[in-house]
CSV table of C-alpha atoms in Angstrom, one decimal:
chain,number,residue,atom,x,y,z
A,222,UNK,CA,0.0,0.0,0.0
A,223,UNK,CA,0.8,3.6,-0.5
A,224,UNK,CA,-0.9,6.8,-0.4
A,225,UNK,CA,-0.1,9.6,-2.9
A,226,UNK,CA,0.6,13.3,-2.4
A,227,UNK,CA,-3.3,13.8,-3.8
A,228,UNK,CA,-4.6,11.2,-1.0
A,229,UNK,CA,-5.0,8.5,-3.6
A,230,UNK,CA,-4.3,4.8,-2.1
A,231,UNK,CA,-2.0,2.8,-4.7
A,232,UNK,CA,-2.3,-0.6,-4.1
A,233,UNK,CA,0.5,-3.4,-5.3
A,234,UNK,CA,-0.7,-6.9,-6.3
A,235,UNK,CA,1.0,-10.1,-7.7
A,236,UNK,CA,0.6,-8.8,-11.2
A,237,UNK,CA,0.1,-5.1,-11.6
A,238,UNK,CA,-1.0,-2.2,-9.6
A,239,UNK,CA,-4.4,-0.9,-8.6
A,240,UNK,CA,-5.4,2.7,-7.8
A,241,UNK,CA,-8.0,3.2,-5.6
A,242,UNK,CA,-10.4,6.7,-5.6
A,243,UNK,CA,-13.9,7.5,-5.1
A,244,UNK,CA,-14.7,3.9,-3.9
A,245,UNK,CA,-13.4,2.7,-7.2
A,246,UNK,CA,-10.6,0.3,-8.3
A,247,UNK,CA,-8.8,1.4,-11.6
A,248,UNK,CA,-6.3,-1.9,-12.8
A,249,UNK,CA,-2.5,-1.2,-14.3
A,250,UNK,CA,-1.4,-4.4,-15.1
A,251,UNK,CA,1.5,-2.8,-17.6
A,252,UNK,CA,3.8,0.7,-17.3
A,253,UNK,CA,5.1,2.1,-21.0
A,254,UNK,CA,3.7,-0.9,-22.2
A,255,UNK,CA,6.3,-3.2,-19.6
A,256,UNK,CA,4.7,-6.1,-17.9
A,257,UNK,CA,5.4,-5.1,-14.6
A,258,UNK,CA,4.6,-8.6,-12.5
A,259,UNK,CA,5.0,-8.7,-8.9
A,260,UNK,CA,5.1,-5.6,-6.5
A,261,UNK,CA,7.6,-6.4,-3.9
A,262,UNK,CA,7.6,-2.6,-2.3
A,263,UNK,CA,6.2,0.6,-2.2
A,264,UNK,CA,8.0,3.6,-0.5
A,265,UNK,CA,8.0,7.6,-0.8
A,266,UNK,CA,10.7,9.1,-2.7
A,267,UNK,CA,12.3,12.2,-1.2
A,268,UNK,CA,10.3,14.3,-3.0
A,269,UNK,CA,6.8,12.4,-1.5
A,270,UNK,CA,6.3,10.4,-4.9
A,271,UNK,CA,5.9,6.9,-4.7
A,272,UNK,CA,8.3,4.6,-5.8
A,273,UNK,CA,7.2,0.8,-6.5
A,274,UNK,CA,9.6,-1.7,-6.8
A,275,UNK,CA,8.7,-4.5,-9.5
A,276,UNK,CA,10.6,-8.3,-10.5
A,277,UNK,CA,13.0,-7.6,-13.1
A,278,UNK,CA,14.6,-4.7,-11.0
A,279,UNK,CA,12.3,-2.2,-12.4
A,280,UNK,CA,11.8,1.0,-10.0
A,281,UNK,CA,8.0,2.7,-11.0
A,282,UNK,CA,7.6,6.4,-10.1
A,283,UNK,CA,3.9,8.2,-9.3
A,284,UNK,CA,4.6,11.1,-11.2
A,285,UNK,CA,1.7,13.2,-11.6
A,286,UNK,CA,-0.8,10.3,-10.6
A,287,UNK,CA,0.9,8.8,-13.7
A,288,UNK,CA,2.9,5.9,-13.2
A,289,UNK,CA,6.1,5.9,-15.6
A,290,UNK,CA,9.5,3.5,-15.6
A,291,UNK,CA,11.7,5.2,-13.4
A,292,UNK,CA,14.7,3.0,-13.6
A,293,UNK,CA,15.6,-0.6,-14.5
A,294,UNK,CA,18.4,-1.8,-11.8
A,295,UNK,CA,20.3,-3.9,-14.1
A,296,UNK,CA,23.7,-4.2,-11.4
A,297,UNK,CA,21.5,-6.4,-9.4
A,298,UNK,CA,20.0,-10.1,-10.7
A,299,UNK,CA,16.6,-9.6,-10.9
A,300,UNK,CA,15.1,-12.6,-10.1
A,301,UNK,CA,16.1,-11.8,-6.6
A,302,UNK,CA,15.3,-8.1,-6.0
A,303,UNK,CA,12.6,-6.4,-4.1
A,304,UNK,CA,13.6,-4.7,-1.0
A,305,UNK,CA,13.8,-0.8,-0.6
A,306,UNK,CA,14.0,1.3,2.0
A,307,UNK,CA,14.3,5.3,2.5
A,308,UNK,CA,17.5,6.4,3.3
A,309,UNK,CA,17.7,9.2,5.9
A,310,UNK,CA,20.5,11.3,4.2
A,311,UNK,CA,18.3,10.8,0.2
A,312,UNK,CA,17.5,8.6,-1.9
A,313,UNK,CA,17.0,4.6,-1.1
A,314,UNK,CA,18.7,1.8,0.1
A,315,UNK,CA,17.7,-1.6,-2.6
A,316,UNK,CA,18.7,-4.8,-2.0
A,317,UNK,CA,18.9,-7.8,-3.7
A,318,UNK,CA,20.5,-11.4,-2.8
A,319,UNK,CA,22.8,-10.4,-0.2
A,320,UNK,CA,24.1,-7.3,-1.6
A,321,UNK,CA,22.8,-3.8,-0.3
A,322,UNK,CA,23.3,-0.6,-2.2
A,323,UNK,CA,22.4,3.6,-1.9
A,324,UNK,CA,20.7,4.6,-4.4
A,325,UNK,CA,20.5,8.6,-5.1
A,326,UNK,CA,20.5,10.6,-8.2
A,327,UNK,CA,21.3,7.9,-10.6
A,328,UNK,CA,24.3,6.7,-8.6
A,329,UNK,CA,25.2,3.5,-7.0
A,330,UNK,CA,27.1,3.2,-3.5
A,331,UNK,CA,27.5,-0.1,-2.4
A,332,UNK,CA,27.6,-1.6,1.6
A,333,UNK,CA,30.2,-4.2,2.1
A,334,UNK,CA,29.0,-7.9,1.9
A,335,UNK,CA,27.8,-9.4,5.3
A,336,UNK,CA,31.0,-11.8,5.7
A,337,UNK,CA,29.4,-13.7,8.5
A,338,UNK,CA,26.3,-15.0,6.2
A,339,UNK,CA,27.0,-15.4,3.0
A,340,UNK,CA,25.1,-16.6,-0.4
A,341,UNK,CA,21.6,-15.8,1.5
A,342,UNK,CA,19.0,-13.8,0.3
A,343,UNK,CA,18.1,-10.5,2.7
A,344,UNK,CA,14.1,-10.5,3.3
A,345,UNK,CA,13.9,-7.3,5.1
A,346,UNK,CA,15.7,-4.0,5.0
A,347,UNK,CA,15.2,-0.6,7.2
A,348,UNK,CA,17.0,2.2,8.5
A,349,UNK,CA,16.2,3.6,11.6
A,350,UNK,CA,16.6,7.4,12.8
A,351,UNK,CA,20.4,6.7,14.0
A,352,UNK,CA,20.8,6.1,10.5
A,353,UNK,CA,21.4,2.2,11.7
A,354,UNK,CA,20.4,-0.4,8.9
A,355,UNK,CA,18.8,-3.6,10.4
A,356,UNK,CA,18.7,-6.6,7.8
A,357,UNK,CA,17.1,-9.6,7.9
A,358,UNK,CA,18.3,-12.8,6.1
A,359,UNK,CA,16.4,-16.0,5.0
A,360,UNK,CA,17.7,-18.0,7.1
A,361,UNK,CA,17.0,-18.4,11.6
A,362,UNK,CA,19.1,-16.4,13.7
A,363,UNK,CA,20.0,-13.6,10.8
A,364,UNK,CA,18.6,-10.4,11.6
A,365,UNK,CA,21.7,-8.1,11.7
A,366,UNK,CA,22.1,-4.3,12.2
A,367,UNK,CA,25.1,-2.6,10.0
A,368,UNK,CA,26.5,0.9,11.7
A,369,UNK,CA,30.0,2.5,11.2
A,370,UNK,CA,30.3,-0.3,8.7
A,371,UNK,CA,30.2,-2.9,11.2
A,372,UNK,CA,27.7,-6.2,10.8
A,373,UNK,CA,26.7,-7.4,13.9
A,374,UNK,CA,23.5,-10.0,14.8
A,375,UNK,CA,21.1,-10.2,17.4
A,376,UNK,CA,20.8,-13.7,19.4
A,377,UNK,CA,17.6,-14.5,18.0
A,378,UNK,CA,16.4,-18.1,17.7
A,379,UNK,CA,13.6,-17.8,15.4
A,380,UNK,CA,13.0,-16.0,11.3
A,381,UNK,CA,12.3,-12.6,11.0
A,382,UNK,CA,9.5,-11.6,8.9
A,383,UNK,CA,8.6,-7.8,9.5
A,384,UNK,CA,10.9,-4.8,11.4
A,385,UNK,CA,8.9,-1.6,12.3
A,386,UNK,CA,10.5,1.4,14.6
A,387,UNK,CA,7.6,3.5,16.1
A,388,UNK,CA,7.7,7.2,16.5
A,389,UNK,CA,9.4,6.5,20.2
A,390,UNK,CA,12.4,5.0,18.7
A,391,UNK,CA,11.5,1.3,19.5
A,392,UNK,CA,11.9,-1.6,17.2
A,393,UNK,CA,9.1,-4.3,16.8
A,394,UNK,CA,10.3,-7.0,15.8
A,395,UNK,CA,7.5,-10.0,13.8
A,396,UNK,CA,8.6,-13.1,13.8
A,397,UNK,CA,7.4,-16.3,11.9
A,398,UNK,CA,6.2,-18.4,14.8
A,399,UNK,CA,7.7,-17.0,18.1
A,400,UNK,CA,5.5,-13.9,18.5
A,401,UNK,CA,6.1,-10.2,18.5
A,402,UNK,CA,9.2,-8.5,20.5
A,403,UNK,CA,9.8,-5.3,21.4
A,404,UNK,CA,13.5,-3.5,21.7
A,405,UNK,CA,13.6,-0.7,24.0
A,406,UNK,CA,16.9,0.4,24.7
A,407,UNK,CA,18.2,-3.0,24.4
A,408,UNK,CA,15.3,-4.4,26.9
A,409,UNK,CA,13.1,-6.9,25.5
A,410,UNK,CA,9.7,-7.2,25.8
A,411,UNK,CA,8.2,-10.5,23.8
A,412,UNK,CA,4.0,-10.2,23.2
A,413,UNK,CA,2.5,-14.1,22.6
A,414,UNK,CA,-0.7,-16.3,22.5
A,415,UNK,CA,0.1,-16.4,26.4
A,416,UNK,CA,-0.3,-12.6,26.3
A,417,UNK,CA,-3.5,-12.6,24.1
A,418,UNK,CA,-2.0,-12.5,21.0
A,419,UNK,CA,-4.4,-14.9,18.7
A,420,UNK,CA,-1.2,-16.4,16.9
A,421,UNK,CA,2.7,-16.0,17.1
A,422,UNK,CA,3.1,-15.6,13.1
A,423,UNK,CA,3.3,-11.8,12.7
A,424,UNK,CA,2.9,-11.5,9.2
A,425,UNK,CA,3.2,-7.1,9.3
A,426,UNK,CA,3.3,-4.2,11.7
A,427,UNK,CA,2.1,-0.7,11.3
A,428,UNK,CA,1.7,2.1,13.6
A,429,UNK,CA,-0.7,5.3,13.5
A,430,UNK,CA,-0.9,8.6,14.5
A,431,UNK,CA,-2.2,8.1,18.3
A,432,UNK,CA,1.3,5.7,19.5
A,433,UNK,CA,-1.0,2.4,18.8
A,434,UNK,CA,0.8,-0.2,16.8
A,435,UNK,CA,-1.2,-2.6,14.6
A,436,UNK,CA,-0.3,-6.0,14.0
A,437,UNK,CA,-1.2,-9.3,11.6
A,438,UNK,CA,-0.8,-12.2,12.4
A,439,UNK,CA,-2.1,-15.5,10.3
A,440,UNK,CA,-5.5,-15.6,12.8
A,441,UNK,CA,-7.0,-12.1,12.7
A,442,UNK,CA,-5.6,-8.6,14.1
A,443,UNK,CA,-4.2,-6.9,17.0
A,444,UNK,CA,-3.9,-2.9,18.0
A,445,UNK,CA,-1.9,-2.8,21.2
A,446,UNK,CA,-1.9,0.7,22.9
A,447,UNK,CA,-0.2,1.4,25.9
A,448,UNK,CA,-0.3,-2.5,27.0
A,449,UNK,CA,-4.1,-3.1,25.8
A,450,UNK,CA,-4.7,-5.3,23.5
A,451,UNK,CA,-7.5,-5.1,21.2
A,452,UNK,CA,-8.7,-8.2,19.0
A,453,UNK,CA,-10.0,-8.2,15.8
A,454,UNK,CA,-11.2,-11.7,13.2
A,455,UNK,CA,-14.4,-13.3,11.2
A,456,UNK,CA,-16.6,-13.0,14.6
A,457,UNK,CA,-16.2,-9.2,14.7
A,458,UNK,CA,-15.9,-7.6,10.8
A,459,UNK,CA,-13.2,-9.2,9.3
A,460,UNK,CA,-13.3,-10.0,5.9
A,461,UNK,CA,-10.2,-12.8,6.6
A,462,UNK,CA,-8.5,-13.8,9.9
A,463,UNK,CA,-5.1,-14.4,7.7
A,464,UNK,CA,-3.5,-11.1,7.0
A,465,UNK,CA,-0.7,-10.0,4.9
A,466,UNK,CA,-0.5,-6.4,5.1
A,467,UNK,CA,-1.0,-3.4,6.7
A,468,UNK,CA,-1.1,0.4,5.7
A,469,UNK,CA,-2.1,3.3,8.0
A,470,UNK,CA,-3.2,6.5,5.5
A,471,UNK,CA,-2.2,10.0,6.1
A,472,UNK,CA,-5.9,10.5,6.9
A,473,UNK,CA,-6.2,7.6,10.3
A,474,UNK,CA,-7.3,4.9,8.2
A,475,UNK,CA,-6.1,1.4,8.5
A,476,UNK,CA,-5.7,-0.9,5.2
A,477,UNK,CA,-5.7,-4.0,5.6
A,478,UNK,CA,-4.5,-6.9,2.8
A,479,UNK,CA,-5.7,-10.5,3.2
């Protein structure tokens, strides 16, 4: 999900993009005439325009609520890209494989290789407001920060699917069948079924506007608010209890991908 500088949600599917206005869907299953396949990511650009990233290593730009081929990544294979992230001092940070690069103005600057997990693909990239980069690898125990141009991992014993750092400077951290954990300055604090979580597969975290984070998990959705939990599935107005994504708007709304 993304929302443009006009309030318009863009939507990313598994072939194409949607654009939805006025309570309407309009389909864009091809950009200059490319097929553009799977939408891995969408992020703002520094100037607020979205940026979708496509397979192939195509990079779509909103420009004018018209979408047009920004760039084609060709230094990167692109069967395996997909992950962008802002970068704090312009631009983006893309990733693909195990190889992370800045990306500003046409121009390439590339992060030394993780020498303590090689040949595995990242699933997750952010950069927090210290400018730190936390990267998360296909594999158990892999989620690493980089800082100072130093890799280092965190002693986790379970996979990493989803990394979100809330307007307090915390780090929430979704994992793929251990629950959700929260890092505050380096104290842990792990949320589970035994907490009221209805599952311990965090599929995606959001936060909005009021300090409440929202989370998916594969059997409905939480918003946890200053240690309140609120439940929500198929008994109470859920479409679908197995979630996939999550997108709070510039105007308080929630989206919510099943």
């Amino acid at each position: 999900f993304g929302q443009s500088v006009s309030g318009t949600i863009w939507i990313g599917l598994n072939r194409g993009i949607a654009r939805f206005e006025n309570e309407h869907f309009q389909y864009f299953p091809l950009v200059e005439g490319i097929d553009i396949g799977s939408v891995r990511k969408i992020i703002n650009d520094d100037n607020n325009q979205l940026l979708f990233v496509v397979d192939g290593g195509i990079i779509v730009r909103l420009e004018n609520e018209k979408l047009v081929i920004a760039n084609k990544l060709t230094f990167f294979d692109p069967s395996n890209f997909g992950k962008m992230t802002k970068r704090k001092k312009g631009g983006v940070w893309v990733a693909a494989g195990n190889q992370i690069a800045g990306f500003s103005d046409n121009k390439l600057s590339y992060l030394p290789q993780n020498d303590q997990i090689k040949e595995v693909d990242i699933n997750t990239i952010i950069e927090d407001n210290e400018e730190k980069l936390w990267i998360n690898y296909s594999l158990k125990n892999s989620l690493y920060h980089f800082k100072d141009g130093v890799f280092s991992r965190y002693p986790f014993d379970f996979g990493v699917r989803s990394i979100l750092e809330d307007r307090e400077g915390n780090m929430w951290i979704g994992s793929d069948g251990k629950g959700l954990m929260r890092l505050k300055k380096r104290n842990l604090t792990t949320l589970t079924i035994d907490n009221g979580l209805p599952s311990n597969a965090i599929r995606a975290i959001t936060s909005d506007d009021n300090g409440g984070i929202w989370i998916a998990t594969s059997d409905g959705l939480v918003y946890w608010k200053e240690k309140i939990l609120q439940i929500y599935n198929q008994d109470n107005g859920l479409k679908a209890n197995y979630i996939n994504a999550l997108y709070s708007d510039r105007n308080g709304g929630l989206w919510i991908g099943s």
